[in-house]
Amino acid sequence: GGWETSAAGKSDFGDAVYAVLETRLPGTVPEPVSIADIHHFLDALCAADTASEKSALYSAMLPRCTPDEHRWLVRLILKELGL
């Protein structure tokens, strides 16, 4: 069950996220994210103390991302966590 079944054959969790989102999200977004946006998002995420602060950050950033950008954000975050 879980993401392993729905994204069978994917090489990592970022690929699984992409596989799920590519059919649910548009390939383009109205306000594309820049490298600076990602940098500020990751800095703010690291500085956030509570789950609700982190959730608010995700809620603001992730709707702006394409499925491919989601894939790379997941990879960056998991790498930083050592997972």
N, CA, C and O atoms as a CHARMM CRD file, in Angstrom:
* protein
*
  332
    1    1 GLY  N      0.81100  -1.19300   0.00000 PROA 1      0.00000
    2    1 GLY  CA     0.00000   0.00000   0.00000 PROA 1      0.00000
    3    1 GLY  C      0.84600   1.24300   0.00000 PROA 1      0.00000
    4    1 GLY  O      2.06300   1.16700  -0.16700 PROA 1      0.00000
    5    2 GLY  N      0.22700   2.38300   0.18300 PROA 2      0.00000
    6    2 GLY  CA     0.91800   3.65600   0.26500 PROA 2      0.00000
    7    2 GLY  C      1.51200   4.11300  -1.04900 PROA 2      0.00000
    8    2 GLY  O      1.13300   3.63500  -2.11800 PROA 2      0.00000
    9    3 TRP  N      2.43500   5.03000  -0.96200 PROA 3      0.00000
   10    3 TRP  CA     3.04100   5.60300  -2.17000 PROA 3      0.00000
   11    3 TRP  C      3.84700   4.57800  -2.94500 PROA 3      0.00000
   12    3 TRP  O      4.02400   4.71200  -4.15500 PROA 3      0.00000
   13    4 GLU  N      4.34300   3.53900  -2.24500 PROA 4      0.00000
   14    4 GLU  CA     5.15000   2.53700  -2.93200 PROA 4      0.00000
   15    4 GLU  C      4.34700   1.83500  -4.02200 PROA 4      0.00000
   16    4 GLU  O      4.87700   1.54100  -5.09400 PROA 4      0.00000
   17    5 THR  N      3.06900   1.56700  -3.75100 PROA 5      0.00000
   18    5 THR  CA     2.21500   0.88800  -4.71500 PROA 5      0.00000
   19    5 THR  C      1.79200   1.82500  -5.83400 PROA 5      0.00000
   20    5 THR  O      1.82500   1.44900  -7.00500 PROA 5      0.00000
   21    6 SER  N      1.39200   3.04900  -5.47900 PROA 6      0.00000
   22    6 SER  CA     0.87900   3.97300  -6.48400 PROA 6      0.00000
   23    6 SER  C      1.96600   4.48400  -7.40500 PROA 6      0.00000
   24    6 SER  O      1.66500   4.95900  -8.50000 PROA 6      0.00000
   25    7 ALA  N      3.20700   4.40300  -7.00000 PROA 7      0.00000
   26    7 ALA  CA     4.30800   4.89800  -7.82700 PROA 7      0.00000
   27    7 ALA  C      5.34700   3.80400  -8.05000 PROA 7      0.00000
   28    7 ALA  O      6.55100   4.06200  -8.04600 PROA 7      0.00000
   29    8 ALA  N      4.87100   2.60000  -8.24300 PROA 8      0.00000
   30    8 ALA  CA     5.77900   1.46700  -8.44800 PROA 8      0.00000
   31    8 ALA  C      6.73500   1.74100  -9.59300 PROA 8      0.00000
   32    8 ALA  O      6.35000   2.29200 -10.62400 PROA 8      0.00000
   33    9 GLY  N      7.97000   1.35500  -9.40100 PROA 9      0.00000
   34    9 GLY  CA     8.97200   1.53200 -10.44100 PROA 9      0.00000
   35    9 GLY  C      9.68500   2.86800 -10.38500 PROA 9      0.00000
   36    9 GLY  O     10.57400   3.11500 -11.20100 PROA 9      0.00000
   37   10 LYS  N      9.33500   3.72200  -9.46900 PROA 10     0.00000
   38   10 LYS  CA     9.99500   5.02500  -9.35200 PROA 10     0.00000
   39   10 LYS  C     11.24300   4.85300  -8.49900 PROA 10     0.00000
   40   10 LYS  O     11.26700   4.03000  -7.58400 PROA 10     0.00000
   41   11 SER  N     12.28700   5.63600  -8.80300 PROA 11     0.00000
   42   11 SER  CA    13.57100   5.39900  -8.15900 PROA 11     0.00000
   43   11 SER  C     13.69600   6.01500  -6.76900 PROA 11     0.00000
   44   11 SER  O     14.49700   5.53700  -5.96500 PROA 11     0.00000
   45   12 ASP  N     12.94300   7.04300  -6.46800 PROA 12     0.00000
   46   12 ASP  CA    13.00700   7.63800  -5.13500 PROA 12     0.00000
   47   12 ASP  C     11.68300   8.31900  -4.81200 PROA 12     0.00000
   48   12 ASP  O     10.77600   8.34900  -5.64500 PROA 12     0.00000
   49   13 PHE  N     11.57300   8.86500  -3.60400 PROA 13     0.00000
   50   13 PHE  CA    10.31400   9.46900  -3.17900 PROA 13     0.00000
   51   13 PHE  C      9.98700  10.69600  -4.02800 PROA 13     0.00000
   52   13 PHE  O      8.81400  10.96000  -4.29000 PROA 13     0.00000
   53   14 GLY  N     10.99900  11.45100  -4.46300 PROA 14     0.00000
   54   14 GLY  CA    10.75700  12.59900  -5.34000 PROA 14     0.00000
   55   14 GLY  C     10.09300  12.16400  -6.63600 PROA 14     0.00000
   56   14 GLY  O      9.17300  12.82800  -7.11400 PROA 14     0.00000
   57   15 ASP  N     10.55100  11.04900  -7.21300 PROA 15     0.00000
   58   15 ASP  CA     9.92300  10.53300  -8.42600 PROA 15     0.00000
   59   15 ASP  C      8.48500  10.08400  -8.15400 PROA 15     0.00000
   60   15 ASP  O      7.60500  10.26400  -8.99600 PROA 15     0.00000
   61   16 ALA  N      8.25400   9.50800  -6.99100 PROA 16     0.00000
   62   16 ALA  CA     6.90200   9.07900  -6.62400 PROA 16     0.00000
   63   16 ALA  C      5.97800  10.29000  -6.50300 PROA 16     0.00000
   64   16 ALA  O      4.83900  10.24900  -6.96800 PROA 16     0.00000
   65   17 VAL  N      6.46200  11.36600  -5.88100 PROA 17     0.00000
   66   17 VAL  CA     5.67900  12.59700  -5.77000 PROA 17     0.00000
   67   17 VAL  C      5.34000  13.12000  -7.16200 PROA 17     0.00000
   68   17 VAL  O      4.19800  13.49200  -7.43500 PROA 17     0.00000
   69   18 TYR  N      6.33600  13.14500  -8.03200 PROA 18     0.00000
   70   18 TYR  CA     6.10800  13.60200  -9.40400 PROA 18     0.00000
   71   18 TYR  C      5.04700  12.75200 -10.10000 PROA 18     0.00000
   72   18 TYR  O      4.14300  13.29000 -10.73800 PROA 18     0.00000
   73   19 ALA  N      5.15300  11.43200  -9.98100 PROA 19     0.00000
   74   19 ALA  CA     4.21400  10.53100 -10.64800 PROA 19     0.00000
   75   19 ALA  C      2.77900  10.77100 -10.19400 PROA 19     0.00000
   76   19 ALA  O      1.85000  10.69500 -10.99700 PROA 19     0.00000
   77   20 VAL  N      2.60200  11.05800  -8.91900 PROA 20     0.00000
   78   20 VAL  CA     1.26100  11.30800  -8.39200 PROA 20     0.00000
   79   20 VAL  C      0.75800  12.67800  -8.84200 PROA 20     0.00000
   80   20 VAL  O     -0.40000  12.81500  -9.23600 PROA 20     0.00000
   81   21 LEU  N      1.61900  13.68700  -8.78500 PROA 21     0.00000
   82   21 LEU  CA     1.17600  15.05600  -9.06300 PROA 21     0.00000
   83   21 LEU  C      1.07300  15.39800 -10.53900 PROA 21     0.00000
   84   21 LEU  O      0.33300  16.31200 -10.90200 PROA 21     0.00000
   85   22 GLU  N      1.79700  14.68700 -11.40200 PROA 22     0.00000
   86   22 GLU  CA     1.79800  15.06100 -12.81300 PROA 22     0.00000
   87   22 GLU  C      0.41300  14.96600 -13.44400 PROA 22     0.00000
   88   22 GLU  O      0.13200  15.67000 -14.41400 PROA 22     0.00000
   89   23 THR  N     -0.45000  14.11400 -12.91400 PROA 23     0.00000
   90   23 THR  CA    -1.80900  14.01000 -13.44700 PROA 23     0.00000
   91   23 THR  C     -2.79000  14.90600 -12.69500 PROA 23     0.00000
   92   23 THR  O     -3.93700  15.06400 -13.11400 PROA 23     0.00000
   93   24 ARG  N     -2.34400  15.48800 -11.59200 PROA 24     0.00000
   94   24 ARG  CA    -3.24300  16.28600 -10.76200 PROA 24     0.00000
   95   24 ARG  C     -2.95500  17.77800 -10.80400 PROA 24     0.00000
   96   24 ARG  O     -3.82000  18.58100 -10.45400 PROA 24     0.00000
   97   25 LEU  N     -1.75900  18.16200 -11.22400 PROA 25     0.00000
   98   25 LEU  CA    -1.38400  19.56700 -11.26400 PROA 25     0.00000
   99   25 LEU  C     -1.02300  19.97400 -12.68600 PROA 25     0.00000
  100   25 LEU  O     -0.57600  19.14900 -13.48200 PROA 25     0.00000
  101   26 PRO  N     -1.22100  21.25500 -13.00000 PROA 26     0.00000
  102   26 PRO  CA    -0.81400  21.69900 -14.33400 PROA 26     0.00000
  103   26 PRO  C      0.70500  21.70100 -14.46500 PROA 26     0.00000
  104   26 PRO  O      1.41700  21.77800 -13.46400 PROA 26     0.00000
  105   27 GLY  N      1.19300  21.61900 -15.68200 PROA 27     0.00000
  106   27 GLY  CA     2.63100  21.65500 -15.93300 PROA 27     0.00000
  107   27 GLY  C      3.21000  23.04500 -15.78400 PROA 27     0.00000
  108   27 GLY  O      4.42500  23.20800 -15.66900 PROA 27     0.00000
  109   28 THR  N      2.34700  24.04900 -15.78300 PROA 28     0.00000
  110   28 THR  CA     2.78900  25.42600 -15.57200 PROA 28     0.00000
  111   28 THR  C      1.96100  26.02600 -14.44800 PROA 28     0.00000
  112   28 THR  O      0.86300  25.55700 -14.14700 PROA 28     0.00000
  113   29 VAL  N      2.49400  27.05300 -13.84100 PROA 29     0.00000
  114   29 VAL  CA     1.80700  27.73300 -12.74800 PROA 29     0.00000
  115   29 VAL  C      1.75300  29.22400 -13.06200 PROA 29     0.00000
  116   29 VAL  O      2.59700  29.72900 -13.80300 PROA 29     0.00000
  117   30 PRO  N      0.76100  29.94200 -12.50300 PROA 30     0.00000
  118   30 PRO  CA     0.62100  31.35700 -12.83300 PROA 30     0.00000
  119   30 PRO  C      1.81000  32.21700 -12.40800 PROA 30     0.00000
  120   30 PRO  O      2.16400  33.17400 -13.09600 PROA 30     0.00000
  121   31 GLU  N      2.42000  31.88000 -11.28300 PROA 31     0.00000
  122   31 GLU  CA     3.55900  32.64400 -10.77200 PROA 31     0.00000
  123   31 GLU  C      4.71700  31.68500 -10.53700 PROA 31     0.00000
  124   31 GLU  O      4.82200  31.10100  -9.45800 PROA 31     0.00000
  125   32 PRO  N      5.59100  31.51100 -11.52800 PROA 32     0.00000
  126   32 PRO  CA     6.68900  30.55200 -11.38200 PROA 32     0.00000
  127   32 PRO  C      7.61100  30.88800 -10.20600 PROA 32     0.00000
  128   32 PRO  O      7.78800  32.05700  -9.86200 PROA 32     0.00000
  129   33 VAL  N      8.18200  29.87600  -9.60700 PROA 33     0.00000
  130   33 VAL  CA     9.12300  30.09200  -8.51600 PROA 33     0.00000
  131   33 VAL  C     10.52600  30.29500  -9.08400 PROA 33     0.00000
  132   33 VAL  O     10.89400  29.72500 -10.11100 PROA 33     0.00000
  133   34 SER  N     11.28100  31.11500  -8.39100 PROA 34     0.00000
  134   34 SER  CA    12.67100  31.35300  -8.77600 PROA 34     0.00000
  135   34 SER  C     13.58400  30.61800  -7.79800 PROA 34     0.00000
  136   34 SER  O     13.13400  30.10600  -6.77300 PROA 34     0.00000
  137   35 ILE  N     14.83800  30.57600  -8.12300 PROA 35     0.00000
  138   35 ILE  CA    15.81100  29.98500  -7.19600 PROA 35     0.00000
  139   35 ILE  C     15.81700  30.77000  -5.89400 PROA 35     0.00000
  140   35 ILE  O     15.94700  30.18600  -4.81800 PROA 35     0.00000
  141   36 ALA  N     15.67900  32.08200  -5.98200 PROA 36     0.00000
  142   36 ALA  CA    15.61600  32.91300  -4.76800 PROA 36     0.00000
  143   36 ALA  C     14.39600  32.54400  -3.93000 PROA 36     0.00000
  144   36 ALA  O     14.48600  32.48900  -2.70400 PROA 36     0.00000
  145   37 ASP  N     13.24600  32.28900  -4.58000 PROA 37     0.00000
  146   37 ASP  CA    12.04500  31.87300  -3.84700 PROA 37     0.00000
  147   37 ASP  C     12.29000  30.56900  -3.09200 PROA 37     0.00000
  148   37 ASP  O     11.91300  30.43400  -1.92800 PROA 37     0.00000
  149   38 ILE  N     12.92100  29.62200  -3.76300 PROA 38     0.00000
  150   38 ILE  CA    13.22900  28.32800  -3.13100 PROA 38     0.00000
  151   38 ILE  C     14.18000  28.53300  -1.95900 PROA 38     0.00000
  152   38 ILE  O     13.98900  27.95400  -0.89000 PROA 38     0.00000
  153   39 HSD  N     15.19300  29.34900  -2.16100 PROA 39     0.00000
  154   39 HSD  CA    16.17200  29.64600  -1.10800 PROA 39     0.00000
  155   39 HSD  C     15.47400  30.24000   0.11800 PROA 39     0.00000
  156   39 HSD  O     15.71600  29.80400   1.24300 PROA 39     0.00000
  157   40 HSD  N     14.61800  31.22800  -0.09900 PROA 40     0.00000
  158   40 HSD  CA    13.90400  31.86000   1.02600 PROA 40     0.00000
  159   40 HSD  C     12.95300  30.87800   1.70200 PROA 40     0.00000
  160   40 HSD  O     12.81500  30.87600   2.92600 PROA 40     0.00000
  161   41 PHE  N     12.30200  30.04600   0.89800 PROA 41     0.00000
  162   41 PHE  CA    11.40200  29.03700   1.45300 PROA 41     0.00000
  163   41 PHE  C     12.15700  28.06800   2.35200 PROA 41     0.00000
  164   41 PHE  O     11.71500  27.78300   3.46500 PROA 41     0.00000
  165   42 LEU  N     13.28800  27.56100   1.88400 PROA 42     0.00000
  166   42 LEU  CA    14.06700  26.60100   2.67300 PROA 42     0.00000
  167   42 LEU  C     14.63700  27.23800   3.93400 PROA 42     0.00000
  168   42 LEU  O     14.66100  26.60700   4.99100 PROA 42     0.00000
  169   43 ASP  N     15.10000  28.49400   3.83100 PROA 43     0.00000
  170   43 ASP  CA    15.57800  29.20600   5.02100 PROA 43     0.00000
  171   43 ASP  C     14.46000  29.36800   6.04900 PROA 43     0.00000
  172   43 ASP  O     14.65600  29.11900   7.23900 PROA 43     0.00000
  173   44 ALA  N     13.29400  29.78500   5.57800 PROA 44     0.00000
  174   44 ALA  CA    12.15900  29.97900   6.48800 PROA 44     0.00000
  175   44 ALA  C     11.71900  28.65000   7.09000 PROA 44     0.00000
  176   44 ALA  O     11.34900  28.59200   8.26300 PROA 44     0.00000
  177   45 LEU  N     11.75800  27.58900   6.29800 PROA 45     0.00000
  178   45 LEU  CA    11.39000  26.26500   6.78900 PROA 45     0.00000
  179   45 LEU  C     12.33200  25.82800   7.90900 PROA 45     0.00000
  180   45 LEU  O     11.89100  25.27100   8.91400 PROA 45     0.00000
  181   46 CYS  N     13.61200  26.07900   7.73400 PROA 46     0.00000
  182   46 CYS  CA    14.59100  25.73000   8.77000 PROA 46     0.00000
  183   46 CYS  C     14.39000  26.55400  10.03800 PROA 46     0.00000
  184   46 CYS  O     14.61500  26.06000  11.14300 PROA 46     0.00000
  185   47 ALA  N     13.97200  27.79300   9.88400 PROA 47     0.00000
  186   47 ALA  CA    13.79300  28.68300  11.03200 PROA 47     0.00000
  187   47 ALA  C     12.45900  28.47700  11.75100 PROA 47     0.00000
  188   47 ALA  O     12.29700  28.90600  12.89300 PROA 47     0.00000
  189   48 ALA  N     11.51400  27.82800  11.09200 PROA 48     0.00000
  190   48 ALA  CA    10.18700  27.63000  11.68000 PROA 48     0.00000
  191   48 ALA  C     10.28700  26.70600  12.89400 PROA 48     0.00000
  192   48 ALA  O     10.95900  25.67500  12.86600 PROA 48     0.00000
  193   49 ASP  N      9.60000  27.10800  13.95100 PROA 49     0.00000
  194   49 ASP  CA     9.66400  26.35200  15.20000 PROA 49     0.00000
  195   49 ASP  C      8.53700  25.34000  15.36500 PROA 49     0.00000
  196   49 ASP  O      8.71200  24.30700  16.01300 PROA 49     0.00000
  197   50 THR  N      7.39200  25.63500  14.78500 PROA 50     0.00000
  198   50 THR  CA     6.23400  24.77500  15.02100 PROA 50     0.00000
  199   50 THR  C      5.74600  24.13800  13.72700 PROA 50     0.00000
  200   50 THR  O      6.05100  24.60200  12.62800 PROA 50     0.00000
  201   51 ALA  N      4.99100  23.07900  13.88500 PROA 51     0.00000
  202   51 ALA  CA     4.39900  22.41300  12.72200 PROA 51     0.00000
  203   51 ALA  C      3.44600  23.34400  11.98900 PROA 51     0.00000
  204   51 ALA  O      3.35700  23.29900  10.76200 PROA 51     0.00000
  205   52 SER  N      2.73200  24.19000  12.73000 PROA 52     0.00000
  206   52 SER  CA     1.79300  25.10100  12.07000 PROA 52     0.00000
  207   52 SER  C      2.53200  26.15400  11.24600 PROA 52     0.00000
  208   52 SER  O      2.04200  26.56000  10.19200 PROA 52     0.00000
  209   53 GLU  N      3.69700  26.60100  11.70300 PROA 53     0.00000
  210   53 GLU  CA     4.50300  27.53900  10.90800 PROA 53     0.00000
  211   53 GLU  C      4.99700  26.85800   9.62800 PROA 53     0.00000
  212   53 GLU  O      4.95500  27.44500   8.54700 PROA 53     0.00000
  213   54 LYS  N      5.46100  25.62800   9.76200 PROA 54     0.00000
  214   54 LYS  CA     5.93600  24.88800   8.59200 PROA 54     0.00000
  215   54 LYS  C      4.79800  24.63100   7.61400 PROA 54     0.00000
  216   54 LYS  O      4.97900  24.74100   6.40200 PROA 54     0.00000
  217   55 SER  N      3.63600  24.29200   8.13700 PROA 55     0.00000
  218   55 SER  CA     2.47100  24.05000   7.29500 PROA 55     0.00000
  219   55 SER  C      2.08400  25.31000   6.51700 PROA 55     0.00000
  220   55 SER  O      1.74000  25.23800   5.33800 PROA 55     0.00000
  221   56 ALA  N      2.14400  26.45400   7.18300 PROA 56     0.00000
  222   56 ALA  CA     1.82300  27.72200   6.51500 PROA 56     0.00000
  223   56 ALA  C      2.81600  28.01700   5.39700 PROA 56     0.00000
  224   56 ALA  O      2.43200  28.51100   4.33600 PROA 56     0.00000
  225   57 LEU  N      4.08600  27.71600   5.62900 PROA 57     0.00000
  226   57 LEU  CA     5.10100  27.91800   4.59800 PROA 57     0.00000
  227   57 LEU  C      4.83700  27.01800   3.39300 PROA 57     0.00000
  228   57 LEU  O      4.88800  27.46900   2.24800 PROA 57     0.00000
  229   58 TYR  N      4.55600  25.74600   3.65900 PROA 58     0.00000
  230   58 TYR  CA     4.23500  24.82100   2.57300 PROA 58     0.00000
  231   58 TYR  C      2.99300  25.28700   1.81700 PROA 58     0.00000
  232   58 TYR  O      2.96200  25.27300   0.58600 PROA 58     0.00000
  233   59 SER  N      1.97900  25.69800   2.56100 PROA 59     0.00000
  234   59 SER  CA     0.73200  26.13500   1.93700 PROA 59     0.00000
  235   59 SER  C      0.93900  27.31500   0.99600 PROA 59     0.00000
  236   59 SER  O      0.24700  27.43700  -0.01500 PROA 59     0.00000
  237   60 ALA  N      1.88400  28.17700   1.32700 PROA 60     0.00000
  238   60 ALA  CA     2.16400  29.33600   0.47800 PROA 60     0.00000
  239   60 ALA  C      3.03600  28.98100  -0.72300 PROA 60     0.00000
  240   60 ALA  O      2.84000  29.53300  -1.80600 PROA 60     0.00000
  241   61 MET  N      3.98300  28.08200  -0.55600 PROA 61     0.00000
  242   61 MET  CA     4.94400  27.79000  -1.62400 PROA 61     0.00000
  243   61 MET  C      4.47500  26.71100  -2.59200 PROA 61     0.00000
  244   61 MET  O      4.56400  26.89500  -3.80500 PROA 61     0.00000
  245   62 LEU  N      3.98700  25.61200  -2.08800 PROA 62     0.00000
  246   62 LEU  CA     3.76800  24.45400  -2.93500 PROA 62     0.00000
  247   62 LEU  C      2.72400  24.62800  -4.03400 PROA 62     0.00000
  248   62 LEU  O      2.88000  24.01900  -5.09200 PROA 62     0.00000
  249   63 PRO  N      1.67300  25.42100  -3.84700 PROA 63     0.00000
  250   63 PRO  CA     0.75500  25.62800  -4.97600 PROA 63     0.00000
  251   63 PRO  C      1.41000  26.35300  -6.16100 PROA 63     0.00000
  252   63 PRO  O      0.88700  26.33100  -7.27600 PROA 63     0.00000
  253   64 ARG  N      2.52800  26.97800  -5.91400 PROA 64     0.00000
  254   64 ARG  CA     3.24900  27.69000  -6.97300 PROA 64     0.00000
  255   64 ARG  C      4.18000  26.78100  -7.76000 PROA 64     0.00000
  256   64 ARG  O      4.77100  27.21600  -8.74800 PROA 64     0.00000
  257   65 CYS  N      4.32200  25.53800  -7.34700 PROA 65     0.00000
  258   65 CYS  CA     5.29400  24.63000  -7.95800 PROA 65     0.00000
  259   65 CYS  C      4.65400  23.68800  -8.97400 PROA 65     0.00000
  260   65 CYS  O      3.52300  23.23100  -8.80600 PROA 65     0.00000
  261   66 THR  N      5.40300  23.41900 -10.01900 PROA 66     0.00000
  262   66 THR  CA     5.00100  22.39600 -10.98900 PROA 66     0.00000
  263   66 THR  C      5.31600  21.02100 -10.39200 PROA 66     0.00000
  264   66 THR  O      6.03700  20.93700  -9.39800 PROA 66     0.00000
  265   67 PRO  N      4.79200  19.95300 -10.97800 PROA 67     0.00000
  266   67 PRO  CA     5.14400  18.61500 -10.47800 PROA 67     0.00000
  267   67 PRO  C      6.65800  18.36800 -10.45100 PROA 67     0.00000
  268   67 PRO  O      7.16800  17.75100  -9.51600 PROA 67     0.00000
  269   68 ASP  N      7.37000  18.84200 -11.46200 PROA 68     0.00000
  270   68 ASP  CA     8.82800  18.64700 -11.48300 PROA 68     0.00000
  271   68 ASP  C      9.49700  19.42600 -10.36000 PROA 68     0.00000
  272   68 ASP  O     10.44400  18.93100  -9.74900 PROA 68     0.00000
  273   69 GLU  N      9.02600  20.63100 -10.07800 PROA 69     0.00000
  274   69 GLU  CA     9.58900  21.40300  -8.96300 PROA 69     0.00000
  275   69 GLU  C      9.29800  20.72800  -7.62900 PROA 69     0.00000
  276   69 GLU  O     10.13300  20.75000  -6.72500 PROA 69     0.00000
  277   70 HSD  N      8.11500  20.12900  -7.50500 PROA 70     0.00000
  278   70 HSD  CA     7.80100  19.35700  -6.29300 PROA 70     0.00000
  279   70 HSD  C      8.80800  18.22600  -6.11500 PROA 70     0.00000
  280   70 HSD  O      9.29500  17.98400  -5.01100 PROA 70     0.00000
  281   71 ARG  N      9.11400  17.53800  -7.21000 PROA 71     0.00000
  282   71 ARG  CA    10.07100  16.41900  -7.14900 PROA 71     0.00000
  283   71 ARG  C     11.40100  16.88600  -6.56500 PROA 71     0.00000
  284   71 ARG  O     11.95600  16.23500  -5.68000 PROA 71     0.00000
  285   72 TRP  N     11.90600  17.99800  -7.05300 PROA 72     0.00000
  286   72 TRP  CA    13.21900  18.47800  -6.60800 PROA 72     0.00000
  287   72 TRP  C     13.17200  19.07000  -5.20600 PROA 72     0.00000
  288   72 TRP  O     14.13900  18.94600  -4.45600 PROA 72     0.00000
  289   73 LEU  N     12.06900  19.70900  -4.84000 PROA 73     0.00000
  290   73 LEU  CA    11.94600  20.19200  -3.45600 PROA 73     0.00000
  291   73 LEU  C     11.96400  19.02700  -2.47500 PROA 73     0.00000
  292   73 LEU  O     12.63500  19.08900  -1.44500 PROA 73     0.00000
  293   74 VAL  N     11.23000  17.96900  -2.79200 PROA 74     0.00000
  294   74 VAL  CA    11.21700  16.78500  -1.93100 PROA 74     0.00000
  295   74 VAL  C     12.62700  16.22300  -1.80300 PROA 74     0.00000
  296   74 VAL  O     13.06700  15.88900  -0.70300 PROA 74     0.00000
  297   75 ARG  N     13.33000  16.11900  -2.91900 PROA 75     0.00000
  298   75 ARG  CA    14.70000  15.59200  -2.87400 PROA 75     0.00000
  299   75 ARG  C     15.60700  16.47200  -2.01500 PROA 75     0.00000
  300   75 ARG  O     16.39700  15.95400  -1.22500 PROA 75     0.00000
  301   76 LEU  N     15.50500  17.79800  -2.16000 PROA 76     0.00000
  302   76 LEU  CA    16.33200  18.70800  -1.35500 PROA 76     0.00000
  303   76 LEU  C     16.05000  18.55600   0.13300 PROA 76     0.00000
  304   76 LEU  O     16.96900  18.47900   0.94800 PROA 76     0.00000
  305   77 ILE  N     14.76900  18.51400   0.47300 PROA 77     0.00000
  306   77 ILE  CA    14.39000  18.43400   1.88700 PROA 77     0.00000
  307   77 ILE  C     14.80600  17.09600   2.47300 PROA 77     0.00000
  308   77 ILE  O     15.35100  17.05100   3.57600 PROA 77     0.00000
  309   78 LEU  N     14.56100  16.00600   1.75700 PROA 78     0.00000
  310   78 LEU  CA    14.94500  14.69200   2.27600 PROA 78     0.00000
  311   78 LEU  C     16.46900  14.55600   2.39300 PROA 78     0.00000
  312   78 LEU  O     16.96500  13.92600   3.32800 PROA 78     0.00000
  313   79 LYS  N     17.19800  15.13400   1.46400 PROA 79     0.00000
  314   79 LYS  CA    18.65900  15.08000   1.54400 PROA 79     0.00000
  315   79 LYS  C     19.14700  15.82400   2.79000 PROA 79     0.00000
  316   79 LYS  O     20.04300  15.35900   3.49300 PROA 79     0.00000
  317   80 GLU  N     18.54200  16.98500   3.04900 PROA 80     0.00000
  318   80 GLU  CA    18.92700  17.77000   4.22600 PROA 80     0.00000
  319   80 GLU  C     18.61000  17.00200   5.51000 PROA 80     0.00000
  320   80 GLU  O     19.33900  17.11200   6.49600 PROA 80     0.00000
  321   81 LEU  N     17.54200  16.23900   5.49900 PROA 81     0.00000
  322   81 LEU  CA    17.15400  15.44500   6.66700 PROA 81     0.00000
  323   81 LEU  C     17.98900  14.17100   6.79000 PROA 81     0.00000
  324   81 LEU  O     17.92400  13.47700   7.80500 PROA 81     0.00000
  325   82 GLY  N     18.76500  13.87100   5.76500 PROA 82     0.00000
  326   82 GLY  CA    19.57700  12.66700   5.77900 PROA 82     0.00000
  327   82 GLY  C     18.79000  11.41100   5.47600 PROA 82     0.00000
  328   82 GLY  O     19.19000  10.31100   5.85700 PROA 82     0.00000
  329   83 LEU  N     17.66500  11.57600   4.78700 PROA 83     0.00000
  330   83 LEU  CA    16.82100  10.41800   4.46400 PROA 83     0.00000
  331   83 LEU  C     16.99800   9.99400   3.02700 PROA 83     0.00000
  332   83 LEU  O     16.36500   9.03600   2.58400 PROA 83     0.00000
